């Protein structure tokens, strides 16, 4: 997944450096206050540790071996900001010193593995372990899923970066100038290895190291994670309330979202004109595709188009739909937690 | 070969490469004699030129320039071919090969039921040539510059001083932790009779990783205390003892000319 020099166009590399730079800046700012205390050696050593564990050959079921990045455990122990710095440092050393991954593509590699990977791992770990006891098995599963999800998100991002190259950069005869495969080839090719071998290696390493740390260094994964969990809900509730209040902004957008057309949109001239305008002026068919027409009425939504029929104000209807949706998700999560929690606690 | 042997071999190779680059950076060659800032900016600009180029002759020219610079810097071309060109070629060719058939275009040759297209062949060649040129030039930078000089030179690219301090420490401990992990695996291997099952091998690898992490954290505390004992109060100072000489200005002009020619001819 370490993209070497030459696979991505310079403009893609520049965009990926530009996308990574603010994250590095914020991460440095957030850790700067502590950086020259205990954090300086801790970050450096964790980066070095990640680098060394990337060289471990992990035997996997089926007789093959894989390598882990270590982003899952880094995000759980250090938090996402320090983790993105530590993994970026490891990737920079690999690129600059060992030629593993390019220098022009370092921004893309850091974005995929260090930044997106750290936040994905941290988010998954927190979500899955939410409300669980420090000793519950759910946390080990959460660590495994964090590693697995993070490496697969990183692989997906790398595949997208590869896959857009032939669309954007080709010569007059159509020959791709950089990575030659379109998204339809790049994504399956990249994900096949990561959903199986690399994902399994990361999951095994994250879960194994998490279990080890919980046994031997509990403060690193137990107490700090607990503190996170206690602090997080208040902030999350606040953010959720703000987002709910802002939902009516959605009705400011005009036209239908691309690919979300109804069967009736194909029947009207104005509907076809909207579809064509959103599709690079490619003419829309005069009738809805057969499959779409057949399946369109399979399910009738109780709140179609986020506009309950009993509410007259569109903005209020939109907000009410958002609240209903959020409430439904919370109820499902609450029920799932009620179902999982006793099982985890009874085993302790 | 079992996983322990494979991992130990990987560590040995990494440590070997560290030693080789430290050794070659101390040779008395062309690139070694340059100011690291000129070399860093110049070679990075050439790597970017290779990435920008859209014509095969330009990429071949950049690769040839890399070979000339390697020879002038007393680097072994055989070693470069073995460690860099062959590895990059094998990896890139494996990725580029299906493009011969998958890229739509004019058929130039039929191989069984598969058609090789002109566009596919051009795309594969461009990719391989670009990767070879870029990898050669970036390897020259690493092989001819001591790590600390390279880090100090990063200041010219406005990399914050904290990041340079972090990179310097990380590199130092990469070497130390690689040696530690190597020793741990070797000691385990020397006590092993017979073969381990897949489950036991996984347990062994993960537990070794855990112990390494414990050692890492302990070392982190020790390093912090040692830094405090030496009077470290949170400020990093880099001694910027680089001085530009006439020769460096000549080299800078040479790099600039190569970049301009490469960018213009490569369009």
Coordinates of C-alpha atoms in Angstrom, one line a residue, chain B:
Chain B
X1 CA 11.7 -20.9 5.9
X2 CA 9.6 -20.2 9.1
X3 CA 8.3 -16.8 10.0
X4 CA 11.0 -16.2 12.6
X5 CA 13.8 -16.8 10.1
X6 CA 12.0 -14.6 7.6
X7 CA 11.6 -11.8 10.1
X8 CA 15.2 -12.0 11.3
X9 CA 16.3 -11.9 7.6
X10 CA 14.2 -8.8 7.1
X11 CA 15.9 -7.2 10.1
X12 CA 19.4 -8.1 9.0
X13 CA 18.6 -6.6 5.5
X14 CA 17.4 -3.4 7.1
X15 CA 20.4 -3.1 9.3
X16 CA 22.7 -3.9 6.4
X17 CA 21.1 -1.2 4.3
X18 CA 21.6 1.3 7.2
X19 CA 25.3 0.5 7.3
X20 CA 25.7 0.6 3.6
X21 CA 24.1 4.0 3.2
X22 CA 26.2 5.4 6.2
X23 CA 29.3 4.1 4.5
X24 CA 28.5 5.3 1.0
X25 CA 27.6 8.7 2.4
X26 CA 31.2 9.1 3.6
X27 CA 32.8 8.3 0.2
X28 CA 34.6 11.1 -1.5
X29 CA 32.4 11.5 -4.6
X30 CA 30.6 14.1 -6.5
X31 CA 27.3 14.2 -4.7
X32 CA 28.9 13.6 -1.3
X33 CA 30.9 16.8 -1.8
X34 CA 27.8 19.0 -2.3
X35 CA 26.1 21.1 0.2
X36 CA 23.2 18.8 1.5
X37 CA 20.6 21.6 0.9
X38 CA 21.6 21.9 -2.8
X39 CA 21.6 18.1 -3.2
X40 CA 18.2 17.7 -1.4
X41 CA 16.4 20.4 -3.5
X42 CA 18.2 19.5 -6.7
X43 CA 17.4 15.7 -6.5
X44 CA 13.9 16.3 -5.3
X45 CA 13.3 18.6 -8.2
X46 CA 14.6 15.9 -10.6
X47 CA 12.3 13.3 -9.0
X48 CA 9.4 15.8 -9.6
X49 CA 10.6 16.3 -13.2
X50 CA 10.4 12.5 -13.7
X51 CA 6.9 12.5 -12.3
X52 CA 5.9 15.4 -14.6
X53 CA 7.5 13.9 -17.8
X54 CA 5.2 12.4 -20.4
X55 CA 7.9 11.2 -22.8
X56 CA 10.0 8.1 -22.6
X57 CA 13.2 9.7 -23.9
X58 CA 13.1 12.2 -21.1
X59 CA 12.6 9.5 -18.5
X60 CA 15.5 7.6 -20.0
X61 CA 17.6 10.7 -19.9
X62 CA 16.8 11.2 -16.2
X63 CA 17.7 7.6 -15.5
X64 CA 21.0 8.1 -17.5
X65 CA 21.7 11.2 -15.5
X66 CA 21.1 9.2 -12.3
X67 CA 23.7 6.5 -13.5
X68 CA 26.3 9.2 -14.3
X69 CA 25.8 10.8 -10.9
X70 CA 26.1 7.4 -9.2
X71 CA 29.3 6.7 -11.0
X72 CA 30.7 10.1 -10.2
X73 CA 29.7 9.5 -6.6
X74 CA 31.6 6.2 -6.4
X75 CA 28.5 4.2 -5.9
X76 CA 28.5 0.6 -7.2
X77 CA 26.2 0.5 -10.2
X78 CA 26.0 -3.3 -9.8
X79 CA 24.7 -2.9 -6.3
X80 CA 22.3 -0.1 -7.5
X81 CA 21.0 -2.5 -10.2
X82 CA 20.5 -5.4 -7.8
X83 CA 19.0 -3.4 -4.9
X84 CA 17.1 -0.7 -6.7
X85 CA 16.5 -1.3 -10.4
X86 CA 15.7 -5.0 -10.3
X87 CA 13.4 -4.6 -7.2
X88 CA 11.6 -1.6 -8.7
X89 CA 11.3 -3.3 -12.1
X90 CA 9.9 -6.6 -10.7
X91 CA 7.3 -4.7 -8.6
X92 CA 6.2 -2.2 -11.3
X93 CA 6.3 -4.8 -14.1
X94 CA 4.0 -7.0 -12.1
X95 CA 1.6 -4.1 -11.7
X96 CA 2.0 -2.8 -15.3
X97 CA 1.8 -6.1 -17.1
X98 CA -2.1 -6.5 -17.1
X99 CA -2.3 -2.9 -18.5
X100 CA -1.0 -4.3 -21.8
X101 CA -4.3 -6.1 -22.3
X102 CA -6.7 -4.1 -20.1
X103 CA -6.1 -0.7 -21.6
X104 CA -8.5 -0.1 -24.5
X105 CA -6.9 1.0 -27.8
X106 CA -5.4 -0.2 -31.1
X107 CA -4.4 -3.8 -31.1
X108 CA -0.7 -4.3 -32.0
X109 CA -0.2 -7.9 -31.1
X110 CA -2.3 -10.9 -30.3
X111 CA -1.1 -13.3 -27.5
X112 CA -3.4 -16.2 -27.6
X113 CA -6.9 -14.8 -27.0
X114 CA -5.5 -11.6 -25.5
X115 CA -4.9 -8.4 -27.5
X116 CA -1.9 -6.1 -26.6
X117 CA -2.9 -2.5 -27.3
X118 CA -0.5 0.3 -28.3
X119 CA -1.9 2.4 -25.5
X120 CA -1.4 -0.4 -23.0
X121 CA 2.2 -0.9 -24.0
X122 CA 2.9 2.8 -23.9
X123 CA 1.3 3.1 -20.5
X124 CA 3.2 0.2 -19.1
X125 CA 6.5 1.5 -20.4
X126 CA 5.9 5.0 -19.1
X127 CA 5.1 3.7 -15.7
X128 CA 8.2 1.4 -15.5
X129 CA 10.5 4.1 -16.8
X130 CA 9.1 6.8 -14.5
X131 CA 9.4 4.6 -11.4
X132 CA 13.0 3.5 -12.3
X133 CA 14.1 7.1 -12.9
X134 CA 12.4 8.5 -9.7
X135 CA 13.6 5.6 -7.5
X136 CA 17.2 5.9 -8.8
X137 CA 17.3 9.7 -8.1
X138 CA 15.8 9.4 -4.6
X139 CA 18.1 6.5 -3.7
X140 CA 21.1 8.7 -4.7
X141 CA 20.0 11.3 -2.1
X142 CA 19.9 8.7 0.7
X143 CA 23.1 6.9 -0.3
X144 CA 25.2 10.1 -0.5
X145 CA 23.9 12.1 2.5
X146 CA 24.5 11.2 6.1
X147 CA 21.1 11.1 7.8
X148 CA 21.7 14.0 10.2
X149 CA 22.7 16.2 7.3
X150 CA 19.6 15.2 5.3
X151 CA 17.4 16.1 8.3
X152 CA 19.1 19.5 8.8
X153 CA 18.7 20.2 5.1
X154 CA 15.0 19.6 5.4
X155 CA 14.9 23.0 7.1
X156 CA 15.3 24.6 3.7
X157 CA 11.9 23.0 2.8
X158 CA 10.4 24.8 5.8
X159 CA 9.9 21.6 7.8
X160 CA 9.4 22.6 11.4
X161 CA 12.3 22.1 13.8
X162 CA 10.1 19.8 16.0
X163 CA 9.5 17.5 13.1
X164 CA 13.2 17.3 12.4
X165 CA 13.9 16.5 16.1
X166 CA 11.2 13.8 15.9
X167 CA 12.6 12.3 12.7
X168 CA 16.1 12.3 14.1
X169 CA 15.0 10.5 17.3
X170 CA 12.8 8.1 15.4
X171 CA 15.6 7.1 13.1
X172 CA 18.0 6.5 16.0
X173 CA 15.5 4.3 17.8
X174 CA 14.5 2.5 14.6
X175 CA 18.0 1.1 14.5
X176 CA 18.0 0.4 18.2
X177 CA 14.6 -1.3 18.3
X178 CA 15.4 -3.3 15.1
X179 CA 18.5 -4.6 16.9
X180 CA 16.4 -5.4 20.0
X181 CA 13.7 -7.2 18.0
X182 CA 16.4 -9.1 16.1
X183 CA 18.0 -10.2 19.4
X184 CA 14.6 -11.3 20.8
X185 CA 13.8 -13.4 17.7
X186 CA 17.3 -14.9 17.5
X187 CA 17.2 -15.9 21.2
X188 CA 13.8 -17.5 20.7
X189 CA 14.9 -19.3 17.5
X190 CA 18.0 -20.7 19.3
X191 CA 15.7 -22.3 21.9
X192 CA 13.3 -23.8 19.4
X193 CA 13.2 -27.5 18.5
X194 CA 10.8 -28.6 15.8
X195 CA 8.1 -26.5 14.2
X196 CA 5.4 -24.3 15.7
X197 CA 1.7 -24.5 14.6
X198 CA 0.2 -21.4 12.9
X199 CA -1.6 -20.4 16.0
X200 CA 1.6 -20.7 18.1
X201 CA 3.6 -18.7 15.5
X202 CA 0.9 -15.9 15.6
X203 CA 1.1 -15.9 19.4
X204 CA 4.8 -15.7 19.4
X205 CA 4.9 -12.8 16.9
X206 CA 2.2 -10.9 18.8
X207 CA 3.8 -11.5 22.2
X208 CA 7.2 -10.4 20.9
X209 CA 5.5 -7.3 19.6
X210 CA 4.0 -6.7 23.0
X211 CA 7.3 -7.1 24.8
X212 CA 8.9 -4.8 22.3
X213 CA 6.2 -2.3 23.0
X214 CA 6.8 -2.5 26.8
X215 CA 10.5 -2.1 26.2
X216 CA 9.7 0.9 23.9
X217 CA 7.7 2.6 26.6
X218 CA 10.3 1.9 29.3
X219 CA 13.0 3.3 27.0
X220 CA 10.8 6.4 26.3
X221 CA 10.8 7.1 30.1
X222 CA 14.6 6.6 30.3
X223 CA 15.2 8.8 27.3
X224 CA 13.0 11.5 28.8
X225 CA 14.9 11.4 32.1
X226 CA 18.2 11.4 30.4
X227 CA 17.2 14.4 28.3
X228 CA 16.1 16.2 31.5
X229 CA 19.4 15.3 33.2
X230 CA 21.3 16.8 30.3
X231 CA 19.5 20.0 30.8
X232 CA 16.9 19.7 28.1
X233 CA 14.2 22.3 28.6
X234 CA 12.1 22.0 25.5
X235 CA 14.1 23.9 22.9
X236 CA 15.7 22.2 20.0
X237 CA 18.7 23.9 18.4
X238 CA 20.2 22.6 15.1
X239 CA 23.7 23.6 14.3
X240 CA 23.3 24.8 10.8
X241 CA 27.0 24.5 9.8
X242 CA 26.4 24.2 6.0
X243 CA 28.3 26.7 3.9
X244 CA 27.7 27.2 0.2
X245 CA 30.9 27.1 -1.9
X246 CA 31.5 28.0 -5.5
X247 CA 31.1 24.3 -6.5
X248 CA 27.7 24.2 -4.9
X249 CA 26.5 27.1 -7.0
X250 CA 27.8 25.3 -10.1
X251 CA 25.9 22.2 -9.1
X252 CA 22.8 24.2 -8.3
X253 CA 22.9 25.7 -11.9
X254 CA 23.4 22.2 -13.3
X255 CA 20.4 20.8 -11.4
X256 CA 18.3 23.8 -12.5
X257 CA 19.3 23.3 -16.1
X258 CA 18.5 19.6 -16.0
X259 CA 15.1 20.4 -14.5
X260 CA 14.2 23.0 -17.1
X261 CA 15.3 20.8 -20.0
X262 CA 13.4 17.8 -18.5
X263 CA 10.2 19.8 -17.9
X264 CA 10.2 21.5 -21.3
X265 CA 11.1 18.3 -23.3
X266 CA 8.9 16.1 -21.2
X267 CA 5.7 17.9 -21.9

